Amino acid sequence: MTEQFDLETLKHIRNKLDYIYYIAKSNYNDNPELMDTIENLAQVSNMFTNIKIQELSKQVEITSPQGYILSKLSNSYSRMKAYEKQKETDFPTWKL
């Protein structure tokens, strides 16, 4: 099977995710729910990237990535569900 990723590209992706995480963390007070969601999604993506880098490098350093990913992802998912629900209540009711 041909590998679909290479180390240099994965490191570039990781750097971009670190930047996204940093900006979200630095601007948390602008919009806490949004920045927290972005921060968590960047962390999840970064974890996947780090796991892939380790696989390609033939070294395993991260333990229990699944639990970490699930916890970060569940936070973002909950925030998006709450946002969606809030948007539904903002919509005016129609009377015919």
PDB file of C-alpha atoms in Angstrom:
ATOM      1  CA  MET A   1       0.000   0.000   0.000  1.00  0.00           C
ATOM      2  CA  THR A   2       1.344   3.424  -0.946  1.00  0.00           C
ATOM      3  CA  GLU A   3       1.589   5.931   1.894  1.00  0.00           C
ATOM      4  CA  GLN A   4      -0.651   8.941   1.334  1.00  0.00           C
ATOM      5  CA  PHE A   5       1.300  11.274   3.630  1.00  0.00           C
ATOM      6  CA  ASP A   6       4.915  12.303   3.902  1.00  0.00           C
ATOM      7  CA  LEU A   7       6.710  13.586   7.000  1.00  0.00           C
ATOM      8  CA  GLU A   8       7.447  17.072   5.678  1.00  0.00           C
ATOM      9  CA  THR A   9       3.823  17.714   4.712  1.00  0.00           C
ATOM     10  CA  LEU A  10       2.606  16.387   8.060  1.00  0.00           C
ATOM     11  CA  LYS A  11       5.018  18.693   9.889  1.00  0.00           C
ATOM     12  CA  HIS A  12       3.727  21.598   7.791  1.00  0.00           C
ATOM     13  CA  ILE A  13       0.139  20.636   8.709  1.00  0.00           C
ATOM     14  CA  ARG A  14       1.118  20.435  12.382  1.00  0.00           C
ATOM     15  CA  ASN A  15       2.645  23.927  12.228  1.00  0.00           C
ATOM     16  CA  LYS A  16      -0.557  25.332  10.707  1.00  0.00           C
ATOM     17  CA  LEU A  17      -2.653  23.638  13.393  1.00  0.00           C
ATOM     18  CA  ASP A  18      -0.366  25.023  16.110  1.00  0.00           C
ATOM     19  CA  TYR A  19      -0.896  28.494  14.662  1.00  0.00           C
ATOM     20  CA  ILE A  20      -4.699  28.052  14.582  1.00  0.00           C
ATOM     21  CA  TYR A  21      -4.600  26.817  18.177  1.00  0.00           C
ATOM     22  CA  TYR A  22      -2.445  29.783  19.264  1.00  0.00           C
ATOM     23  CA  ILE A  23      -4.745  32.347  17.620  1.00  0.00           C
ATOM     24  CA  ALA A  24      -7.849  30.756  19.149  1.00  0.00           C
ATOM     25  CA  LYS A  25      -6.200  30.626  22.584  1.00  0.00           C
ATOM     26  CA  SER A  26      -4.923  34.226  22.310  1.00  0.00           C
ATOM     27  CA  ASN A  27      -8.326  35.585  21.302  1.00  0.00           C
ATOM     28  CA  TYR A  28     -10.430  33.533  23.684  1.00  0.00           C
ATOM     29  CA  ASN A  29     -12.154  36.583  25.203  1.00  0.00           C
ATOM     30  CA  ASP A  30     -13.434  37.793  21.812  1.00  0.00           C
ATOM     31  CA  ASN A  31     -15.853  34.874  21.553  1.00  0.00           C
ATOM     32  CA  PRO A  32     -15.178  32.182  24.199  1.00  0.00           C
ATOM     33  CA  GLU A  33     -17.477  29.480  22.817  1.00  0.00           C
ATOM     34  CA  LEU A  34     -16.179  29.813  19.267  1.00  0.00           C
ATOM     35  CA  MET A  35     -12.513  30.050  20.262  1.00  0.00           C
ATOM     36  CA  ASP A  36     -12.835  27.076  22.604  1.00  0.00           C
ATOM     37  CA  THR A  37     -14.400  25.041  19.805  1.00  0.00           C
ATOM     38  CA  ILE A  38     -11.671  26.014  17.341  1.00  0.00           C
ATOM     39  CA  GLU A  39      -9.003  25.310  19.946  1.00  0.00           C
ATOM     40  CA  ASN A  40     -10.363  21.832  20.633  1.00  0.00           C
ATOM     41  CA  LEU A  41     -10.708  20.962  16.942  1.00  0.00           C
ATOM     42  CA  ALA A  42      -7.134  22.113  16.312  1.00  0.00           C
ATOM     43  CA  GLN A  43      -5.972  19.883  19.188  1.00  0.00           C
ATOM     44  CA  VAL A  44      -7.858  16.883  17.784  1.00  0.00           C
ATOM     45  CA  SER A  45      -6.406  17.453  14.314  1.00  0.00           C
ATOM     46  CA  ASN A  46      -2.958  17.926  15.759  1.00  0.00           C
ATOM     47  CA  MET A  47      -3.233  14.651  17.670  1.00  0.00           C
ATOM     48  CA  PHE A  48      -4.108  12.796  14.459  1.00  0.00           C
ATOM     49  CA  THR A  49      -1.170  14.474  12.733  1.00  0.00           C
ATOM     50  CA  ASN A  50       1.234  13.562  15.528  1.00  0.00           C
ATOM     51  CA  ILE A  51       0.081   9.948  15.486  1.00  0.00           C
ATOM     52  CA  LYS A  52       0.657   9.765  11.727  1.00  0.00           C
ATOM     53  CA  ILE A  53       4.114  11.351  12.092  1.00  0.00           C
ATOM     54  CA  GLN A  54       4.986   8.769  14.722  1.00  0.00           C
ATOM     55  CA  GLU A  55       3.739   5.931  12.515  1.00  0.00           C
ATOM     56  CA  LEU A  56       5.887   7.119   9.614  1.00  0.00           C
ATOM     57  CA  SER A  57       8.880   7.630  11.922  1.00  0.00           C
ATOM     58  CA  LYS A  58       8.394   4.137  13.381  1.00  0.00           C
ATOM     59  CA  GLN A  59       8.224   5.488  16.908  1.00  0.00           C
ATOM     60  CA  VAL A  60       5.275   5.511  19.265  1.00  0.00           C
ATOM     61  CA  GLU A  61       5.289   8.101  22.043  1.00  0.00           C
ATOM     62  CA  ILE A  62       1.624   9.029  22.429  1.00  0.00           C
ATOM     63  CA  THR A  63      -0.372   6.833  24.753  1.00  0.00           C
ATOM     64  CA  SER A  64      -4.167   6.726  24.740  1.00  0.00           C
ATOM     65  CA  PRO A  65      -4.769   9.123  21.842  1.00  0.00           C
ATOM     66  CA  GLN A  66      -8.316   7.843  21.416  1.00  0.00           C
ATOM     67  CA  GLY A  67      -9.437   9.066  24.854  1.00  0.00           C
ATOM     68  CA  TYR A  68      -7.787  12.449  24.323  1.00  0.00           C
ATOM     69  CA  ILE A  69      -9.401  12.877  20.912  1.00  0.00           C
ATOM     70  CA  LEU A  70     -12.830  11.823  22.160  1.00  0.00           C
ATOM     71  CA  SER A  71     -12.735  14.260  25.073  1.00  0.00           C
ATOM     72  CA  LYS A  72     -11.700  17.227  22.896  1.00  0.00           C
ATOM     73  CA  LEU A  73     -14.136  16.298  20.170  1.00  0.00           C
ATOM     74  CA  SER A  74     -17.046  15.869  22.586  1.00  0.00           C
ATOM     75  CA  ASN A  75     -16.482  19.397  23.899  1.00  0.00           C
ATOM     76  CA  SER A  76     -16.630  20.863  20.376  1.00  0.00           C
ATOM     77  CA  TYR A  77     -19.616  18.712  19.475  1.00  0.00           C
ATOM     78  CA  SER A  78     -21.520  19.856  22.575  1.00  0.00           C
ATOM     79  CA  ARG A  79     -20.791  23.500  21.795  1.00  0.00           C
ATOM     80  CA  MET A  80     -22.001  23.109  18.211  1.00  0.00           C
ATOM     81  CA  LYS A  81     -25.193  21.370  19.347  1.00  0.00           C
ATOM     82  CA  ALA A  82     -25.833  24.186  21.839  1.00  0.00           C
ATOM     83  CA  TYR A  83     -25.180  26.771  19.125  1.00  0.00           C
ATOM     84  CA  GLU A  84     -27.555  25.014  16.755  1.00  0.00           C
ATOM     85  CA  LYS A  85     -30.246  24.862  19.433  1.00  0.00           C
ATOM     86  CA  GLN A  86     -29.762  28.552  20.253  1.00  0.00           C
ATOM     87  CA  LYS A  87     -30.132  29.448  16.574  1.00  0.00           C
ATOM     88  CA  GLU A  88     -33.429  27.563  16.403  1.00  0.00           C
ATOM     89  CA  THR A  89     -34.826  29.588  19.304  1.00  0.00           C
ATOM     90  CA  ASP A  90     -33.684  32.851  17.658  1.00  0.00           C
ATOM     91  CA  PHE A  91     -35.779  32.106  14.592  1.00  0.00           C
ATOM     92  CA  PRO A  92     -39.124  33.943  14.767  1.00  0.00           C
ATOM     93  CA  THR A  93     -42.288  31.903  14.975  1.00  0.00           C
ATOM     94  CA  TRP A  94     -44.616  32.207  12.033  1.00  0.00           C
ATOM     95  CA  LYS A  95     -48.283  32.857  12.419  1.00  0.00           C
ATOM     96  CA  LEU A  96     -50.632  32.290   9.522  1.00  0.00           C
TER      97      LEU A  96
END
